[in-house]
Short mmCIF file of C-alpha atoms and ligand atoms in Angstrom, two decimals:
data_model
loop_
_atom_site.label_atom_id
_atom_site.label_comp_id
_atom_site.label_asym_id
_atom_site.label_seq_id
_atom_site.Cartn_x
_atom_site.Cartn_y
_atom_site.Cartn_z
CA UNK A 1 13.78 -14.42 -10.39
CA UNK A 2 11.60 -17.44 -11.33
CA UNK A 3 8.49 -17.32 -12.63
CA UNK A 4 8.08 -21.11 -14.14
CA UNK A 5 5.41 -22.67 -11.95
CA UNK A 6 6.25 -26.48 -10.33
CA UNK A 7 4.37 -29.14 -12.22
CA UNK A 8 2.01 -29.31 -9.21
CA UNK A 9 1.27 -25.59 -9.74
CA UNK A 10 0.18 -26.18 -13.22
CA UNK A 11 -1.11 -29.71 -12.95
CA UNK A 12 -3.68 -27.75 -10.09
CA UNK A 13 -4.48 -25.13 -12.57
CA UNK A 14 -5.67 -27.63 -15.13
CA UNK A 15 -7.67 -29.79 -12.59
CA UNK A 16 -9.26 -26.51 -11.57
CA UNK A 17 -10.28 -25.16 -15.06
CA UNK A 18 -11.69 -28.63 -16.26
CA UNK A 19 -13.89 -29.04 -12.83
CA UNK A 20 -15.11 -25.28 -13.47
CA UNK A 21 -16.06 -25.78 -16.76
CA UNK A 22 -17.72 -29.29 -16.01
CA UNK A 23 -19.08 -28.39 -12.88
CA UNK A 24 -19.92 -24.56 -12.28
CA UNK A 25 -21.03 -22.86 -16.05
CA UNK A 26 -24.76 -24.30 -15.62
CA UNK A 27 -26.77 -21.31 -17.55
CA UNK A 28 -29.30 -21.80 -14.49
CA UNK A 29 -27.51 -20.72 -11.39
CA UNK A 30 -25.92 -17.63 -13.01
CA UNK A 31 -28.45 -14.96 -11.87
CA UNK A 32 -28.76 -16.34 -8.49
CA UNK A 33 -27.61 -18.53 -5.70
CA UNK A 34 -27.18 -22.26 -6.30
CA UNK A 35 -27.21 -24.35 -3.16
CA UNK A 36 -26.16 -27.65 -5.38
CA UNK A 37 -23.65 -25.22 -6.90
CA UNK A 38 -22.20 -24.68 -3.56
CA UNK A 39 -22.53 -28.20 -2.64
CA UNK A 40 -20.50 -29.01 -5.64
CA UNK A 41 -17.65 -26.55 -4.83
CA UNK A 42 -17.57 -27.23 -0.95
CA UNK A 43 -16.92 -31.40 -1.61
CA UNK A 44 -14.05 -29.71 -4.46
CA UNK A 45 -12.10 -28.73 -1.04
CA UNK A 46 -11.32 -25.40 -2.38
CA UNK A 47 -12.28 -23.58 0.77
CA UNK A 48 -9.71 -24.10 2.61
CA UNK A 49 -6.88 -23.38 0.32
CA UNK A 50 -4.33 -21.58 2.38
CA UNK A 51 -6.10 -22.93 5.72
CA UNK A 52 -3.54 -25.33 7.87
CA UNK A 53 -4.57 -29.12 7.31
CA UNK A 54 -5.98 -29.20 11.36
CA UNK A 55 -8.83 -26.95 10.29
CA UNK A 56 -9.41 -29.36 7.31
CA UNK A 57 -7.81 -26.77 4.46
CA UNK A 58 -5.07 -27.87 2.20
CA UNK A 59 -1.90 -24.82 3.38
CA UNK A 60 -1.33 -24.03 -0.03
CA UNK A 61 0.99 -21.25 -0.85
CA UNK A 62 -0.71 -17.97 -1.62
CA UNK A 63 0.62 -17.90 -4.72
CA UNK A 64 -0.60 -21.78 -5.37
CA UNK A 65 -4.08 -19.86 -4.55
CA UNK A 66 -3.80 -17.04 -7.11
CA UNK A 67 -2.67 -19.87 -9.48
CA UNK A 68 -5.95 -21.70 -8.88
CA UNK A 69 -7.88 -18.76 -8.49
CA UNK A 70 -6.98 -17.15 -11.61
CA UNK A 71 -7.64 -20.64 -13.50
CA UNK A 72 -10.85 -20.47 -11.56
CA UNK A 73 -12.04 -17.09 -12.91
CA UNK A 74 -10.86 -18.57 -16.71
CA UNK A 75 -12.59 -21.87 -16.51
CA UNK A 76 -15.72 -20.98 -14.62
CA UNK A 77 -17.81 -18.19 -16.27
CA UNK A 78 -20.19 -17.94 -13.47
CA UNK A 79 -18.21 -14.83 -12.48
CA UNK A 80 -20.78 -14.11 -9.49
CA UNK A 81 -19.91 -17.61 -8.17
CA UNK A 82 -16.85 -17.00 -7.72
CA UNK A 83 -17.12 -13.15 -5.94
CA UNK A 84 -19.77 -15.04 -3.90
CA UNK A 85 -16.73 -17.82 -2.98
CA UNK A 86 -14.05 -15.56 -2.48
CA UNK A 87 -16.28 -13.22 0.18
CA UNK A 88 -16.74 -16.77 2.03
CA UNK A 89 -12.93 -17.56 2.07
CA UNK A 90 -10.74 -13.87 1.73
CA UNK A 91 -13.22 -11.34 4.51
CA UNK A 92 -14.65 -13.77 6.34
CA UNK A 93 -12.96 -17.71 6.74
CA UNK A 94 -9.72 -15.75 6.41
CA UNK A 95 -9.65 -13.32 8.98
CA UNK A 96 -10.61 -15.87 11.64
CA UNK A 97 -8.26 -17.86 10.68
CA UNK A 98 -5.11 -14.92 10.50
CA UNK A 99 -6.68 -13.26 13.58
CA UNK A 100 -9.27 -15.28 15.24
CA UNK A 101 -8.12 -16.98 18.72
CA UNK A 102 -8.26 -20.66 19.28
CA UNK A 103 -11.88 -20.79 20.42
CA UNK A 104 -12.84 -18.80 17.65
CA UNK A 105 -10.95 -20.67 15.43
CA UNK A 106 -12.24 -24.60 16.55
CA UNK A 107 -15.88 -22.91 16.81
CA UNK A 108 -16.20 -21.55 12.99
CA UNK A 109 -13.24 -22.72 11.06
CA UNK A 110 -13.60 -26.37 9.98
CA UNK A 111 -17.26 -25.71 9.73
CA UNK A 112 -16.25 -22.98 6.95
CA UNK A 113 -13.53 -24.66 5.02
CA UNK A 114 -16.11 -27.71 4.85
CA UNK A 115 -18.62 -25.23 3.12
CA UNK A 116 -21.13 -25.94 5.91
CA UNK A 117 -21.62 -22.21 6.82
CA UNK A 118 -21.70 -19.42 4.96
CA UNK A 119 -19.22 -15.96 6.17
CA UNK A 120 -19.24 -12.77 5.09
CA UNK A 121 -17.85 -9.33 5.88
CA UNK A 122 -20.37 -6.16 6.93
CA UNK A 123 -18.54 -2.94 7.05
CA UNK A 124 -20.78 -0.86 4.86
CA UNK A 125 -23.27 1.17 6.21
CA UNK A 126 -26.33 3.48 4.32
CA UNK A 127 -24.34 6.85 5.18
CA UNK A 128 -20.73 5.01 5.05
CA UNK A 129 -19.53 3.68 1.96
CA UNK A 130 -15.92 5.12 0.99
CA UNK A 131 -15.39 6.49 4.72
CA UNK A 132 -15.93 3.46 6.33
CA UNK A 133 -14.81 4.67 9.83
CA UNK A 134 -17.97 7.19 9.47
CA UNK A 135 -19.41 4.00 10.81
CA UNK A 136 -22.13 4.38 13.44
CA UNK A 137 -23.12 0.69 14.18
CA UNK A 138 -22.45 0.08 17.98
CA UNK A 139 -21.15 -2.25 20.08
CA UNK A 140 -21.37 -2.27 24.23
CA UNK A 141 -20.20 -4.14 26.71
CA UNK A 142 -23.37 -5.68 29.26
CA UNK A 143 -21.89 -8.12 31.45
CA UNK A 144 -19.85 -10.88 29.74
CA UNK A 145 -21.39 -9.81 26.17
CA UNK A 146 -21.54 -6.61 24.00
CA UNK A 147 -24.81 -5.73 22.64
CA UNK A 148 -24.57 -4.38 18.90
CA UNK A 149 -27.51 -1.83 16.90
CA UNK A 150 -26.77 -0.71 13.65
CA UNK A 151 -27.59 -1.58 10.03
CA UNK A 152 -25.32 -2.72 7.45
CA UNK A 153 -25.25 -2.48 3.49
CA UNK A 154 -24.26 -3.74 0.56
CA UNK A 155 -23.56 -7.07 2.34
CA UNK A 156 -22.31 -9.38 -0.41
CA UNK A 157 -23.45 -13.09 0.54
CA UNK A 158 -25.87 -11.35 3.45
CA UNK A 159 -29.08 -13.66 2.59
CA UNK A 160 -27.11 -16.79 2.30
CA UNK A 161 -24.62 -16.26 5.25
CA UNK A 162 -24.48 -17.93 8.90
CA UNK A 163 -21.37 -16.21 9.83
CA UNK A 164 -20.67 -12.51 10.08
CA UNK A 165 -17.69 -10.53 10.66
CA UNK A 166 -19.23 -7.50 11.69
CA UNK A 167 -17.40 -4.04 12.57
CA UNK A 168 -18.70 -1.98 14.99
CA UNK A 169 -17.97 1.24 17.12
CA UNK A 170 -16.67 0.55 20.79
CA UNK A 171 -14.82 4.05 21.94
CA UNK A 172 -16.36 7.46 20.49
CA UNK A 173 -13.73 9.82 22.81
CA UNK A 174 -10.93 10.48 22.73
CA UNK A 175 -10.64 8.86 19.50
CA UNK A 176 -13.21 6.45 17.76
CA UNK A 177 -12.15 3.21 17.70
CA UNK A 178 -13.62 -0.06 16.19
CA UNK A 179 -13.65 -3.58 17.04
CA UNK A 180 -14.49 -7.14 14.45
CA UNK A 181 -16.87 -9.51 15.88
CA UNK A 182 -17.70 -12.60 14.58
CA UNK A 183 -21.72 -12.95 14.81
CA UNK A 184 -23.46 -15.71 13.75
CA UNK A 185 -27.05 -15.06 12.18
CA UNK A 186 -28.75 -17.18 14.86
CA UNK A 187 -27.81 -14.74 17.32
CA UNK A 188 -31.01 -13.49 18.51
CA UNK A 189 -32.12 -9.80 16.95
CA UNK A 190 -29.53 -10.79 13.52
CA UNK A 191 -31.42 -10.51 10.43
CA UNK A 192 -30.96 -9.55 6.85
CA UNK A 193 -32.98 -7.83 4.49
CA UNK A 194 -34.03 -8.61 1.14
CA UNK A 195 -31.54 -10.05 -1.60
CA UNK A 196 -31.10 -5.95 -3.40
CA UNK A 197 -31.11 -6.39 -7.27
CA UNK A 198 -27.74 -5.49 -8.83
CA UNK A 199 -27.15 -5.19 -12.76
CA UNK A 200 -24.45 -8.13 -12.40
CA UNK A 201 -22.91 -10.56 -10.46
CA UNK A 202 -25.94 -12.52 -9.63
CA UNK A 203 -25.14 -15.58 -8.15
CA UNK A 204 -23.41 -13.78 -5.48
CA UNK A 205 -26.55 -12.24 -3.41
CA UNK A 206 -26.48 -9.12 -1.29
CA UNK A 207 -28.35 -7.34 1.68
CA UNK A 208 -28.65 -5.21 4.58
CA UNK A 209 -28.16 -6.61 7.79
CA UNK A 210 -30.18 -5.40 10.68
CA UNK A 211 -28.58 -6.02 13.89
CA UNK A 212 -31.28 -4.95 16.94
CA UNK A 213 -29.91 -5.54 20.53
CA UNK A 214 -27.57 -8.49 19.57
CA UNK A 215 -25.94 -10.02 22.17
CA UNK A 216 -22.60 -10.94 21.24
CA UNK A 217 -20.03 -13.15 23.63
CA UNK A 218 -16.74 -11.57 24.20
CA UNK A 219 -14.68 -14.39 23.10
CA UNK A 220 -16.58 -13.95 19.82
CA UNK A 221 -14.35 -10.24 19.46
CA UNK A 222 -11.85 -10.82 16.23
CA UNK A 223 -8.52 -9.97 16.97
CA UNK A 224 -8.30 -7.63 20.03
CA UNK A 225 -10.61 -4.79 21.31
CA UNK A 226 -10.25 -2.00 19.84
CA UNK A 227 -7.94 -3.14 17.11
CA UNK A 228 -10.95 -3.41 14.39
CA UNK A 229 -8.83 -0.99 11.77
CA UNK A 230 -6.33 -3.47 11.71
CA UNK A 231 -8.33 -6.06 11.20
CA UNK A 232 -10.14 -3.97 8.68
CA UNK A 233 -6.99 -3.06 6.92
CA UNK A 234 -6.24 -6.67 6.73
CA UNK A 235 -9.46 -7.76 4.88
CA UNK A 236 -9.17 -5.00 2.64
CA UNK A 237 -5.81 -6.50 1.25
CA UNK A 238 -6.78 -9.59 0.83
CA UNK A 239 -10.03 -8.67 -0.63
CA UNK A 240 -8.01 -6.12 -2.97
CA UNK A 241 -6.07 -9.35 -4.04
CA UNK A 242 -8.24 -12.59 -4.99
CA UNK A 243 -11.54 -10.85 -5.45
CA UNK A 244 -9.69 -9.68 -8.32
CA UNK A 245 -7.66 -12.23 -9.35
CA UNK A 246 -10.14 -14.10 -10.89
CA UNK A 247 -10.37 -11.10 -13.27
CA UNK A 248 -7.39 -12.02 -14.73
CA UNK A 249 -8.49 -15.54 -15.96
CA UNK A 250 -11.88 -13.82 -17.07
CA UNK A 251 -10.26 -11.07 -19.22
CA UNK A 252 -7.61 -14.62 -21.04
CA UNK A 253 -11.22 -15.90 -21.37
CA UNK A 254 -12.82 -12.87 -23.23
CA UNK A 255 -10.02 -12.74 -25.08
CA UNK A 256 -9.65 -16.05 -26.43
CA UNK A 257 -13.14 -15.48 -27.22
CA UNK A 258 -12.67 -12.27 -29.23
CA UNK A 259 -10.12 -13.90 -30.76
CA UNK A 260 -12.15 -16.98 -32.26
CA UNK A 261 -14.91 -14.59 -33.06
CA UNK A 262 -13.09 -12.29 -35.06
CA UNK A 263 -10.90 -14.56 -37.12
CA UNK A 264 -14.57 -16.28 -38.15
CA UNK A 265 -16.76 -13.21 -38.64
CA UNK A 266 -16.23 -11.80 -41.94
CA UNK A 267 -17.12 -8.64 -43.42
CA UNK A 268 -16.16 -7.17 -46.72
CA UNK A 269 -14.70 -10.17 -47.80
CA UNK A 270 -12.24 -11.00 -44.92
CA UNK A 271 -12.18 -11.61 -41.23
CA UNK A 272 -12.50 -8.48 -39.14
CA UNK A 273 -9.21 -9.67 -37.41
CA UNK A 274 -7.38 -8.58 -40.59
CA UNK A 275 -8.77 -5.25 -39.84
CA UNK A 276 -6.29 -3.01 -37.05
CA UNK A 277 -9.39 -1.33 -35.13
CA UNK A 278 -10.22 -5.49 -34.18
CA UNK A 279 -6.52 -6.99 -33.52
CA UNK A 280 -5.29 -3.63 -31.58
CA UNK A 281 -7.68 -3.86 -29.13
CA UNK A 282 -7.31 -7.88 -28.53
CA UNK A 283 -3.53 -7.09 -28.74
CA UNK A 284 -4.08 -4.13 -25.71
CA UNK A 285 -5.89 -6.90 -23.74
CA UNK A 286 -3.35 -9.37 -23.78
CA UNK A 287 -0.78 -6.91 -22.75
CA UNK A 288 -2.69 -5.69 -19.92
CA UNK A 289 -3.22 -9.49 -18.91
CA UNK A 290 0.45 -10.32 -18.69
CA UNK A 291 0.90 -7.22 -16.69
CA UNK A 292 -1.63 -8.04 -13.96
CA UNK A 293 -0.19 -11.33 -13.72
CA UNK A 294 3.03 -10.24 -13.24
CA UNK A 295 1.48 -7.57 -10.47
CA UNK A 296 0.00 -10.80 -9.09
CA UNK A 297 3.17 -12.88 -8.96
CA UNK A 298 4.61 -10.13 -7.07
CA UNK A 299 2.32 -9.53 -4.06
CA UNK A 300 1.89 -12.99 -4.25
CA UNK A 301 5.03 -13.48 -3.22
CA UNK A 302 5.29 -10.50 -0.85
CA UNK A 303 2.72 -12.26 1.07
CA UNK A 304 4.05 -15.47 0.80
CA UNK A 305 6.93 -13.64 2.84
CA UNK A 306 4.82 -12.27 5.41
CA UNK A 307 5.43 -8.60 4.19
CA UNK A 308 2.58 -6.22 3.68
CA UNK A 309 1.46 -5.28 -0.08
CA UNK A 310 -1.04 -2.46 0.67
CA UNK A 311 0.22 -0.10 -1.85
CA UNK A 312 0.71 -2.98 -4.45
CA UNK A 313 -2.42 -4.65 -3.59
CA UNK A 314 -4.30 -0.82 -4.39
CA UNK A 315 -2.76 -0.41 -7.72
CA UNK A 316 -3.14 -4.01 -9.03
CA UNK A 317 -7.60 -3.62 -7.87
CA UNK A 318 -7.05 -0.75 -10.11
CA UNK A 319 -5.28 -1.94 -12.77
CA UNK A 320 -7.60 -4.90 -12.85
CA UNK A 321 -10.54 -3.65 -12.77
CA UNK A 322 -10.14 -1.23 -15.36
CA UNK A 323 -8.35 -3.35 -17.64
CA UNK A 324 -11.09 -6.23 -17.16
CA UNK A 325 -13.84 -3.55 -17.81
CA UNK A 326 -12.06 -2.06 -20.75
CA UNK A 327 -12.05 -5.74 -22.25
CA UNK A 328 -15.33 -6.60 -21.77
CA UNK A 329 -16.25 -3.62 -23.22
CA UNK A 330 -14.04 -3.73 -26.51
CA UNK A 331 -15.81 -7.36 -26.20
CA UNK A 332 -18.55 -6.20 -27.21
CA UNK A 333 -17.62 -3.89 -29.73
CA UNK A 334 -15.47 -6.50 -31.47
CA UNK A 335 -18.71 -8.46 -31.23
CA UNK A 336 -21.03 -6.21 -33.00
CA UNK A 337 -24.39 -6.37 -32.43
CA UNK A 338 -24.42 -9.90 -31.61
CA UNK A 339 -22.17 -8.68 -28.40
CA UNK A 340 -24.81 -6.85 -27.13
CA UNK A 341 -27.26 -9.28 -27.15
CA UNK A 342 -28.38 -12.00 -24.20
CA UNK A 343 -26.96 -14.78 -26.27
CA UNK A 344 -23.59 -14.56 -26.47
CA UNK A 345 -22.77 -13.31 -22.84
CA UNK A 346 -20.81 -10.68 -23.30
CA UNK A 347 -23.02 -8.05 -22.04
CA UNK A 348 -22.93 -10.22 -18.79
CA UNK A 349 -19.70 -10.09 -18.62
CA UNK A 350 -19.79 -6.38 -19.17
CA UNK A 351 -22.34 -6.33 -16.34
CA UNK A 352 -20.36 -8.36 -13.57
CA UNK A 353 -17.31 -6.38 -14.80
CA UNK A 354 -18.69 -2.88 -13.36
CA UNK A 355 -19.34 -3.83 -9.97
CA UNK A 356 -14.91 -4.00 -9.68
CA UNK A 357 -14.29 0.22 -10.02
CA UNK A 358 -16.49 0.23 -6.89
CA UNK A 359 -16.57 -2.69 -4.43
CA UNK A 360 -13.33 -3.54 -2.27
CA UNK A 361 -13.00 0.31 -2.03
CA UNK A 362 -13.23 3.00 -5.48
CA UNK A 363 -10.81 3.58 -7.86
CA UNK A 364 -10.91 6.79 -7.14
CA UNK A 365 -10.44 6.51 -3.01
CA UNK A 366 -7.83 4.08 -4.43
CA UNK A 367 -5.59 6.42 -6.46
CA UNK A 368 -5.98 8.87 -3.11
CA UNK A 369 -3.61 5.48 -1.15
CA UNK A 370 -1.71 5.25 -4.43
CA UNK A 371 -0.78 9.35 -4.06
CA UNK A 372 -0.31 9.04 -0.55
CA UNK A 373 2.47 6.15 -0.66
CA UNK A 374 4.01 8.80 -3.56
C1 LIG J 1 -20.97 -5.60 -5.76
C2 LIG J 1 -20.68 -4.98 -4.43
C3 LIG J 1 -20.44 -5.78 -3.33
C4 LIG J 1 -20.19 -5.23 -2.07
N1 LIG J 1 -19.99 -6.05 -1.00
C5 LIG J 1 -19.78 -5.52 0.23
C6 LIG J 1 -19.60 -6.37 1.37
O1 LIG J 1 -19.64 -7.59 1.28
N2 LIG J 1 -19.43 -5.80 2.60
C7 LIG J 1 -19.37 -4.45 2.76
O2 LIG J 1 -19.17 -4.00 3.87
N3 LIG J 1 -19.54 -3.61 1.68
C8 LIG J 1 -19.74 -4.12 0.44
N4 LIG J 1 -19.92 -3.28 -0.65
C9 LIG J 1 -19.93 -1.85 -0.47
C10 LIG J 1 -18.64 -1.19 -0.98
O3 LIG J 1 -17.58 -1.44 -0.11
C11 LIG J 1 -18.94 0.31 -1.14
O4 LIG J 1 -19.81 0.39 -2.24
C12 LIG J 1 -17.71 1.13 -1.42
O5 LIG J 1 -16.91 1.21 -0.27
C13 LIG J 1 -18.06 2.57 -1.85
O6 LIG J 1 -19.03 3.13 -1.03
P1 LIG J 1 -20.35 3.78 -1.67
O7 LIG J 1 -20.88 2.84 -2.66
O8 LIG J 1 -21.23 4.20 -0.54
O9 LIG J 1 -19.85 5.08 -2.45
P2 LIG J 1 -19.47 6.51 -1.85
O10 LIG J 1 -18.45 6.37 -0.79
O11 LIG J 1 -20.72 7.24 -1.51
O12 LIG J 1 -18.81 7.20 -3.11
C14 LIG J 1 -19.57 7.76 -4.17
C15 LIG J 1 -18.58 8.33 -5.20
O13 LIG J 1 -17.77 9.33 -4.57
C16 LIG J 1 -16.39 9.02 -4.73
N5 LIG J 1 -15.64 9.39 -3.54
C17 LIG J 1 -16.00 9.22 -2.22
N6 LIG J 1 -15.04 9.66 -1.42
C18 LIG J 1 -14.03 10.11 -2.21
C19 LIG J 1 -12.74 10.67 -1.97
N7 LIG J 1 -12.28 10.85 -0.74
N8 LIG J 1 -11.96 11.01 -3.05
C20 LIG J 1 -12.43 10.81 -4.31
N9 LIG J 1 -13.63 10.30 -4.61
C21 LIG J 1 -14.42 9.94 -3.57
C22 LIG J 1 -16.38 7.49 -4.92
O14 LIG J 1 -15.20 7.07 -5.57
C23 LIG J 1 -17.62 7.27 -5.74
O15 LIG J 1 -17.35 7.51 -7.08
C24 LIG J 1 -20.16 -3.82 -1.92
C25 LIG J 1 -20.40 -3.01 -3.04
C26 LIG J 1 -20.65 -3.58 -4.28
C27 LIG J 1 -20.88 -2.68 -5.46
#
């Protein structure tokens, strides 16, 4: 086994660390969306990563994208930014390009991976959250189009989005099945509701979106009819993978921080990194941060190798998120009082941190896949 990474690899990871922290950490676009942000990112060429060079992406490896995607979430502390980019790429650019046809592909794809529109993934519903197939937003066929009704929730990038993958109901009996559709917000009867207010993670905005009578064109149906599960499966793993990859670069971030901070603070006479309680608890983080990177070599590679990673992909959103959550909040510990003001940004941290036990699917639901591959 090798894990040294080719001197592109790492010569990648530094470019991307020094344009985050040049470009992306301006203190004004971290509560909400930055067009010029955006702007910034989409001339980067970023989008595309894994995308094949006809659709204007780069065809990266996917572990060349967790590289850059981990240095991403270290160098850039905008850490709604990049939740915000990775719904555009992983649920939305992604699954047209893994499972999108050829029309589909040459209508949205270049578009995307240029950053000139906007995608995003609408499963969620008011009434289903965890049970996603309790979905009741509808989709039926009139002519040459199906005409979808429902409402969707929790829509991350739903007030900034042109592009949609939307799942809907399309058999009830015998069994209910679902199909993906890609809609575009100028569809007539698409619109979205209000940007909701969230504790973190604000540069990454979120809303319902209404869909009244929306006449979709077949050829706009993701994958096959009928096959939306699969499809839905398939965004789930990649979402379970780089939205939380970036994680890892945050929590080497918080720690170098606590580290700085507690060899310079000094009480009773010495720095509190003398003290145990302090140098465990950065110790615990850094061994939880070489262990989700070594969970993210691995799927990286199983998907490098076409194989599926659901069960890996399910533990490592759990490991992660608890282990970035349990570091941002001995953060702020180690940090004092000053942690827990709006100065240092540690309490932001803490903030964006919490959203990753729920989005992407629960930890708890989560340990329920875990048990069931047991
Ligand atoms: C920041 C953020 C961004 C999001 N972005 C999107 C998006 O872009 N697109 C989209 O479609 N959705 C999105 N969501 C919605 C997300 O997918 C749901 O929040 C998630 O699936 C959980 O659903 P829920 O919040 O309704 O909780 P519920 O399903 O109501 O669960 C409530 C509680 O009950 C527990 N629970 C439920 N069922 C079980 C069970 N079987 N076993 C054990 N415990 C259980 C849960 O773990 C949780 O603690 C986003 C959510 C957040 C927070």
């Amino acid at each position: 086994m090798d894990f040294s990474l080719s001197k592109e690899q790492k010569e990648y990871r530094q470019v991307i660390i020094d344009f985050a922290r040049n470009q992306l950490n301006d203190s004004d676009s971290l509560e909400s969306f930055s067009p010029q942000v955006w702007e910034k990112i989409s001339e980067f060429g970023l989008l595309g990563i894994t995308v094949d060079e006809k659709y204007g992406g780069l065809n990266e490896s996917y572990l060349t994208a967790a590289i850059v995607f981990e240095a991403l979430g270290y160098g850039c502390e905008n850490n709604g930014l990049i939740f915000m980019i990775n719904n555009h790429i992983w649920v939305a650019q992604n699954l047209i390009y893994l499972y999108g046809s050829e029309t589909l592909k040459e209508k949205y794809l270049e578009d995307m991976v240029a950053g000139k529109r906007i995608g995003s993934i609408a499963i969620t519903e008011a009434e289903s959250g965890s049970d996603a197939f309790g979905m009741t937003t509808q989709a039926v066929l009139d002519g040459e189009d199906y005409i979808l009704n429902g409402t969707k929730m929790f829509i991350s990038n739903g007030p900034i989005a042109d592009i949609f993958i939307v799942f809907a109901v399309t058999e009830k009996e015998p069994k209910k099945k679902i199909t993906a559709f890609v809609v575009e917000k100028q569809f007539l009867g698409v619109s979205t509701g209000a940007d909701i207010e969230k504790m973190g993670l604000g540069a990454c905005p979120t809303s319902e979106i209404i869909l009244d009578q929306v006449r979709v064109p077949k050829e706009n149906i993701l994958g096959n009819f009928n096959s939306g599960s699969y499809i839905l499966m398939g965004a789930i793993e990649w979402e379970r993978f780089y939205e939380f990859v970036p994680h890892i670069g945050a929590m080497k971030r918080v720690i170098e921080r606590c580290g700085r901070y507690a060899k310079e603070r000094k009480q009773f006479g010495k720095s509190i990194e003398e003290y145990q309680a302090i140098s465990h608890k950065i110790a615990d983080m850094e061994i939880k941060l070489e262990l989700a990177r070594l969970m993210m070599y691995k799927i990286a590679w199983l998907k490098d190798n076409q194989r599926n990673a659901f069960k890996e992909v399910s533990m490592f959103k759990i490991f992660v998120s608890e282990s970035y959550i349990k570091a941002c909040r001995d953060a702020m510990q180690i940090f004092g009082a000053y942690g827990y003001t709006k100065e240092y940004g540690i309490e932001r941290e803490m903030r964006d941190a919490l959203a990753s036990s729920i989005h992407s699917g629960t930890n708890e639901v989560l340990r329920n896949t875990v048990y069931k591959y047991i």
